[in-house]
PDB file of C-alpha atoms in Angstrom:
ATOM      1  CA  MET A   1       4.551 -21.537  24.773  1.00 73.00           C
ATOM      2  CA  GLN A   2       0.764 -21.406  24.534  1.00 76.00           C
ATOM      3  CA  TYR A   3      -1.908 -18.863  25.371  1.00 75.00           C
ATOM      4  CA  LYS A   4      -5.643 -18.554  24.934  1.00 74.00           C
ATOM      5  CA  CYS A   5      -7.260 -16.266  22.335  1.00 74.00           C
ATOM      6  CA  ALA A   6      -9.002 -13.387  24.138  1.00 75.00           C
ATOM      7  CA  CYS A   7     -12.292 -13.953  22.325  1.00 75.00           C
ATOM      8  CA  CYS A   8     -12.701 -17.611  21.365  1.00 77.00           C
ATOM      9  CA  ASP A   9     -10.629 -19.573  23.913  1.00 75.00           C
ATOM     10  CA  GLU A  10      -8.631 -21.215  21.104  1.00 80.00           C
ATOM     11  CA  MET A  11      -5.166 -22.234  22.308  1.00 86.00           C
ATOM     12  CA  ILE A  12      -2.480 -20.457  20.283  1.00 85.00           C
ATOM     13  CA  GLU A  13       1.075 -21.739  19.954  1.00 85.00           C
ATOM     14  CA  GLY A  14       3.888 -19.162  19.815  1.00 86.00           C
ATOM     15  CA  ILE A  15       3.998 -15.412  19.411  1.00 90.00           C
ATOM     16  CA  PRO A  16       2.192 -14.304  16.231  1.00 89.00           C
ATOM     17  CA  THR A  17       3.411 -11.808  13.660  1.00 92.00           C
ATOM     18  CA  PHE A  18       1.032  -9.637  11.653  1.00 95.00           C
ATOM     19  CA  SER A  19       2.079  -7.764   8.545  1.00 96.00           C
ATOM     20  CA  TRP A  20       0.924  -5.816   5.526  1.00 96.00           C
ATOM     21  CA  LYS A  21       1.729  -6.662   1.901  1.00 97.00           C
ATOM     22  CA  TYR A  22       2.060  -3.028   0.861  1.00 97.00           C
ATOM     23  CA  PRO A  23       2.427   0.460   2.341  1.00 98.00           C
ATOM     24  CA  LEU A  24      -0.687   2.475   3.123  1.00 96.00           C
ATOM     25  CA  SER A  25       0.096   4.856   0.238  1.00 95.00           C
ATOM     26  CA  TYR A  26      -0.382   1.969  -2.206  1.00 97.00           C
ATOM     27  CA  LEU A  27      -4.138   2.301  -1.641  1.00 96.00           C
ATOM     28  CA  ASP A  28      -4.005   5.920  -2.855  1.00 96.00           C
ATOM     29  CA  VAL A  29      -3.109   4.704  -6.345  1.00 97.00           C
ATOM     30  CA  PRO A  30      -6.226   3.888  -8.414  1.00 97.00           C
ATOM     31  CA  GLU A  31      -6.435   0.153  -9.128  1.00 96.00           C
ATOM     32  CA  ASP A  32      -6.236   0.662 -12.886  1.00 97.00           C
ATOM     33  CA  LYS A  33      -2.962   2.640 -12.472  1.00 96.00           C
ATOM     34  CA  ARG A  34      -1.161   0.298 -10.083  1.00 97.00           C
ATOM     35  CA  LYS A  35       0.379  -1.863 -12.786  1.00 95.00           C
ATOM     36  CA  GLU A  36       2.120   1.092 -14.409  1.00 96.00           C
ATOM     37  CA  ASP A  37       2.684   3.378 -11.385  1.00 97.00           C
ATOM     38  CA  VAL A  38       3.751   0.925  -8.669  1.00 98.00           C
ATOM     39  CA  TYR A  39       6.834  -1.221  -8.291  1.00 98.00           C
ATOM     40  CA  LEU A  40       6.101  -3.671  -5.468  1.00 98.00           C
ATOM     41  CA  THR A  41       8.018  -6.631  -4.056  1.00 97.00           C
ATOM     42  CA  GLU A  42       7.748  -8.305  -0.659  1.00 95.00           C
ATOM     43  CA  ASP A  43      10.150  -5.723   0.792  1.00 96.00           C
ATOM     44  CA  LEU A  44      10.272  -2.683  -1.511  1.00 97.00           C
ATOM     45  CA  CYS A  45       7.741  -0.327  -3.026  1.00 98.00           C
ATOM     46  CA  VAL A  46       8.115   2.678  -5.311  1.00 98.00           C
ATOM     47  CA  ILE A  47       5.058   4.695  -6.278  1.00 98.00           C
ATOM     48  CA  ALA A  48       5.135   6.899  -9.381  1.00 97.00           C
ATOM     49  CA  GLY A  49       8.925   7.099  -9.117  1.00 97.00           C
ATOM     50  CA  LYS A  50       8.483   9.627  -6.264  1.00 97.00           C
ATOM     51  CA  TRP A  51       7.620   7.765  -3.068  1.00 98.00           C
ATOM     52  CA  PHE A  52       9.879   5.059  -1.678  1.00 98.00           C
ATOM     53  CA  PHE A  53       9.021   2.437   0.934  1.00 98.00           C
ATOM     54  CA  VAL A  54      10.774  -0.411   2.719  1.00 98.00           C
ATOM     55  CA  ARG A  55       9.184  -3.194   4.744  1.00 98.00           C
ATOM     56  CA  GLY A  56      10.558  -3.864   8.205  1.00 98.00           C
ATOM     57  CA  CYS A  57       9.717  -5.047  11.692  1.00 98.00           C
ATOM     58  CA  ILE A  58       8.447  -3.192  14.715  1.00 98.00           C
ATOM     59  CA  GLU A  59       9.488  -5.610  17.438  1.00 98.00           C
ATOM     60  CA  ILE A  60       7.692  -5.428  20.756  1.00 98.00           C
ATOM     61  CA  PRO A  61       9.159  -7.341  23.696  1.00 97.00           C
ATOM     62  CA  VAL A  62       6.794  -9.843  25.303  1.00 96.00           C
ATOM     63  CA  ILE A  63       7.428  -9.726  29.023  1.00 95.00           C
ATOM     64  CA  GLY A  64       8.812 -13.010  30.308  1.00 93.00           C
ATOM     65  CA  HIS A  65       9.439 -14.467  26.834  1.00 93.00           C
ATOM     66  CA  ASP A  66      12.422 -14.497  24.500  1.00 93.00           C
ATOM     67  CA  ASP A  67      10.550 -13.935  21.238  1.00 93.00           C
ATOM     68  CA  PRO A  68       9.094 -10.505  20.468  1.00 96.00           C
ATOM     69  CA  PHE A  69       5.716  -9.740  18.985  1.00 96.00           C
ATOM     70  CA  ILE A  70       6.278  -8.290  15.493  1.00 97.00           C
ATOM     71  CA  TRP A  71       4.323  -5.866  13.358  1.00 98.00           C
ATOM     72  CA  GLY A  72       5.553  -6.220   9.753  1.00 97.00           C
ATOM     73  CA  VAL A  73       5.036  -2.696   8.420  1.00 98.00           C
ATOM     74  CA  TRP A  74       6.307  -0.251   5.826  1.00 98.00           C
ATOM     75  CA  VAL A  75       8.164   3.015   6.231  1.00 98.00           C
ATOM     76  CA  SER A  76       8.811   5.711   3.673  1.00 98.00           C
ATOM     77  CA  LEU A  77      12.389   6.736   2.994  1.00 98.00           C
ATOM     78  CA  SER A  78      13.940   9.559   1.042  1.00 98.00           C
ATOM     79  CA  GLU A  79      14.943   8.600  -2.488  1.00 98.00           C
ATOM     80  CA  GLU A  80      18.632   8.804  -1.565  1.00 98.00           C
ATOM     81  CA  ASN A  81      18.266   6.525   1.455  1.00 97.00           C
ATOM     82  CA  PHE A  82      16.049   4.111  -0.458  1.00 98.00           C
ATOM     83  CA  MET A  83      18.630   3.800  -3.231  1.00 97.00           C
ATOM     84  CA  GLU A  84      21.416   3.163  -0.717  1.00 96.00           C
ATOM     85  CA  PHE A  85      19.244   0.593   1.064  1.00 95.00           C
ATOM     86  CA  HIS A  86      18.402  -1.079  -2.252  1.00 95.00           C
ATOM     87  CA  ASP A  87      22.091  -1.340  -3.182  1.00 94.00           C
ATOM     88  CA  LEU A  88      22.840  -2.912   0.207  1.00 93.00           C
ATOM     89  CA  LEU A  89      20.379  -5.762  -0.315  1.00 89.00           C
ATOM     90  CA  LYS A  90      23.147  -7.700  -2.089  1.00 88.00           C
ATOM     91  CA  VAL A  91      25.554  -7.245   0.835  1.00 90.00           C
ATOM     92  CA  GLU A  92      25.592  -9.875   3.625  1.00 88.00           C
ATOM     93  CA  GLU A  93      27.266  -7.721   6.287  1.00 92.00           C
ATOM     94  CA  ARG A  94      25.404  -4.428   6.053  1.00 93.00           C
ATOM     95  CA  SER A  95      24.228  -3.537   9.553  1.00 93.00           C
ATOM     96  CA  HIS A  96      26.881  -0.823   9.909  1.00 93.00           C
ATOM     97  CA  PHE A  97      25.023   1.310   7.315  1.00 93.00           C
ATOM     98  CA  GLY A  98      22.219   3.643   8.322  1.00 93.00           C
ATOM     99  CA  PRO A  99      20.072   4.065  10.280  1.00 97.00           C
ATOM    100  CA  TYR A 100      17.588   5.808   8.013  1.00 98.00           C
ATOM    101  CA  PHE A 101      14.834   8.202   9.008  1.00 98.00           C
ATOM    102  CA  GLY A 102      11.370   7.263   7.794  1.00 98.00           C
ATOM    103  CA  TRP A 103       7.666   7.784   8.291  1.00 98.00           C
ATOM    104  CA  LEU A 104       5.451   4.844   9.237  1.00 98.00           C
ATOM    105  CA  SER A 105       3.137   3.940   6.364  1.00 97.00           C
ATOM    106  CA  ALA A 106       0.624   1.758   8.192  1.00 96.00           C
ATOM    107  CA  ALA A 107      -2.747   2.120   9.856  1.00 94.00           C
ATOM    108  CA  ILE A 108      -2.750  -0.275  12.789  1.00 95.00           C
ATOM    109  CA  SER A 109      -6.350  -0.150  13.969  1.00 89.00           C
ATOM    110  CA  LEU A 110      -5.580  -1.102  17.567  1.00 90.00           C
ATOM    111  CA  TYR A 111      -3.857   2.237  18.138  1.00 94.00           C
ATOM    112  CA  PRO A 112      -4.686   5.891  17.591  1.00 93.00           C
ATOM    113  CA  ASP A 113      -3.426   7.218  14.261  1.00 94.00           C
ATOM    114  CA  THR A 114      -0.200   5.391  13.391  1.00 96.00           C
ATOM    115  CA  GLU A 115       0.263   6.804   9.898  1.00 96.00           C
ATOM    116  CA  ASN A 116       3.345   9.033   9.666  1.00 96.00           C
ATOM    117  CA  LEU A 117       4.808   8.264  13.071  1.00 98.00           C
ATOM    118  CA  LYS A 118       8.527   9.075  12.995  1.00 98.00           C
ATOM    119  CA  THR A 119      10.812   6.064  12.748  1.00 98.00           C
ATOM    120  CA  MET A 120      14.406   5.001  12.305  1.00 98.00           C
ATOM    121  CA  LEU A 121      15.095   2.002  10.066  1.00 98.00           C
ATOM    122  CA  TYR A 122      18.054  -0.178  11.060  1.00 97.00           C
ATOM    123  CA  ILE A 123      19.467  -2.568   8.482  1.00 96.00           C
ATOM    124  CA  ARG A 124      20.289  -6.075   9.676  1.00 95.00           C
ATOM    125  CA  ASN A 125      22.783  -8.573   8.314  1.00 93.00           C
ATOM    126  CA  ASN A 126      22.238 -11.762   6.345  1.00 85.00           C
ATOM    127  CA  GLY A 127      19.002 -10.827   4.613  1.00 81.00           C
ATOM    128  CA  CYS A 128      16.943 -10.194   7.761  1.00 91.00           C
ATOM    129  CA  ARG A 129      14.264  -7.555   7.417  1.00 95.00           C
ATOM    130  CA  PRO A 130      15.187  -4.201   8.935  1.00 97.00           C
ATOM    131  CA  TYR A 131      14.339  -3.275  12.500  1.00 98.00           C
ATOM    132  CA  ILE A 132      12.039  -0.254  12.857  1.00 98.00           C
ATOM    133  CA  LYS A 133      12.383   1.860  15.968  1.00 98.00           C
ATOM    134  CA  LEU A 134       9.629   4.348  16.665  1.00 98.00           C
ATOM    135  CA  GLU A 135      10.482   7.810  17.896  1.00 97.00           C
ATOM    136  CA  PRO A 136      10.182   7.769  21.700  1.00 96.00           C
ATOM    137  CA  THR A 137       6.848   9.480  22.393  1.00 97.00           C
ATOM    138  CA  ASP A 138       3.754   8.853  24.471  1.00 96.00           C
ATOM    139  CA  HIS A 139       2.014   7.156  21.517  1.00 97.00           C
ATOM    140  CA  PRO A 140       0.700   3.750  22.730  1.00 96.00           C
ATOM    141  CA  LEU A 141       2.621   1.854  20.034  1.00 97.00           C
ATOM    142  CA  ALA A 142       5.884   3.587  20.936  1.00 98.00           C
ATOM    143  CA  LEU A 143       5.230   2.878  24.621  1.00 97.00           C
ATOM    144  CA  GLU A 144       4.613  -0.804  23.889  1.00 97.00           C
ATOM    145  CA  GLN A 145       7.862  -0.980  21.935  1.00 98.00           C
ATOM    146  CA  LYS A 146       9.697   0.639  24.833  1.00 97.00           C
ATOM    147  CA  ASN A 147       8.021  -1.130  27.785  1.00 97.00           C
ATOM    148  CA  GLY A 148       6.945  -4.443  26.278  1.00 97.00           C
ATOM    149  CA  ILE A 149       3.574  -6.151  26.422  1.00 96.00           C
ATOM    150  CA  THR A 150       2.082  -9.001  28.401  1.00 94.00           C
ATOM    151  CA  LEU A 151       0.962 -12.311  26.953  1.00 92.00           C
ATOM    152  CA  GLU A 152      -2.581 -11.136  27.707  1.00 90.00           C
ATOM    153  CA  ARG A 153      -1.996  -8.185  25.333  1.00 93.00           C
ATOM    154  CA  VAL A 154      -0.678 -10.586  22.670  1.00 92.00           C
ATOM    155  CA  SER A 155      -3.930 -12.525  23.082  1.00 90.00           C
ATOM    156  CA  GLN A 156      -5.957  -9.309  22.631  1.00 90.00           C
ATOM    157  CA  ILE A 157      -4.013  -8.379  19.488  1.00 92.00           C
ATOM    158  CA  TYR A 158      -4.548 -11.884  18.115  1.00 89.00           C
ATOM    159  CA  ALA A 159      -8.310 -11.641  18.777  1.00 87.00           C
ATOM    160  CA  ASN A 160      -8.427  -8.323  16.930  1.00 87.00           C
ATOM    161  CA  ARG A 161      -6.369  -9.346  13.905  1.00 89.00           C
ATOM    162  CA  VAL A 162      -7.865 -12.831  13.459  1.00 85.00           C
ATOM    163  CA  HIS A 163     -11.459 -12.350  14.642  1.00 83.00           C
ATOM    164  CA  GLY A 164     -11.984  -8.588  14.332  1.00 76.00           C
ATOM    165  CA  LYS A 165     -12.723  -8.266  18.062  1.00 70.00           C
ATOM    166  CA  THR A 166     -11.427  -5.345  20.090  1.00 68.00           C
ATOM    167  CA  ILE A 167     -10.773  -6.246  23.694  1.00 61.00           C
ATOM    168  CA  ALA A 168     -10.074  -3.359  26.085  1.00 58.00           C
ATOM    169  CA  HIS A 169      -6.626  -3.389  27.629  1.00 54.00           C
ATOM    170  CA  LYS A 170      -4.694  -1.369  30.134  1.00 54.00           C
ATOM    171  CA  PRO A 171      -1.301  -0.284  28.725  1.00 54.00           C
ATOM    172  CA  LEU A 172       1.874  -0.712  30.739  1.00 52.00           C
ATOM    173  CA  THR A 173       3.477   2.566  31.802  1.00 48.00           C
TER     174      THR A 173
END
């Protein structure tokens, strides 16, 4: 499957995924304190032993295609839920645990304020990153997760994330 970038006419192969290497709260820690105050892996983050984050996937259906568009983002969890999640990382069949309530810890510039949107984190089996479901609201990101997006919207997101261009779009309702 191919589509054209919304700003440069480059032909793109496949549905892209965009992600963040750390939760938004990581940036609140002064650079000189990060080494001692932050535990960070590709999928887990603990800040100052008080704030707990897990990386997961907001999957957005792409209308007419099997593969979803994915935002790889972080959510905060309570300490208790984080510890349970952490212990389950060694378990292959773990999807029957949870889900866990969390707050989105990402600023996705294509949408109005995304920080602290309510989420549920669903563990998946066999080492797959968790699925993040946004609380059903009228927030544009939640609506895209619910209703799906067109390939044209994927092209607009690509143009924004790769080239820094914002292309106006009309959301599906």
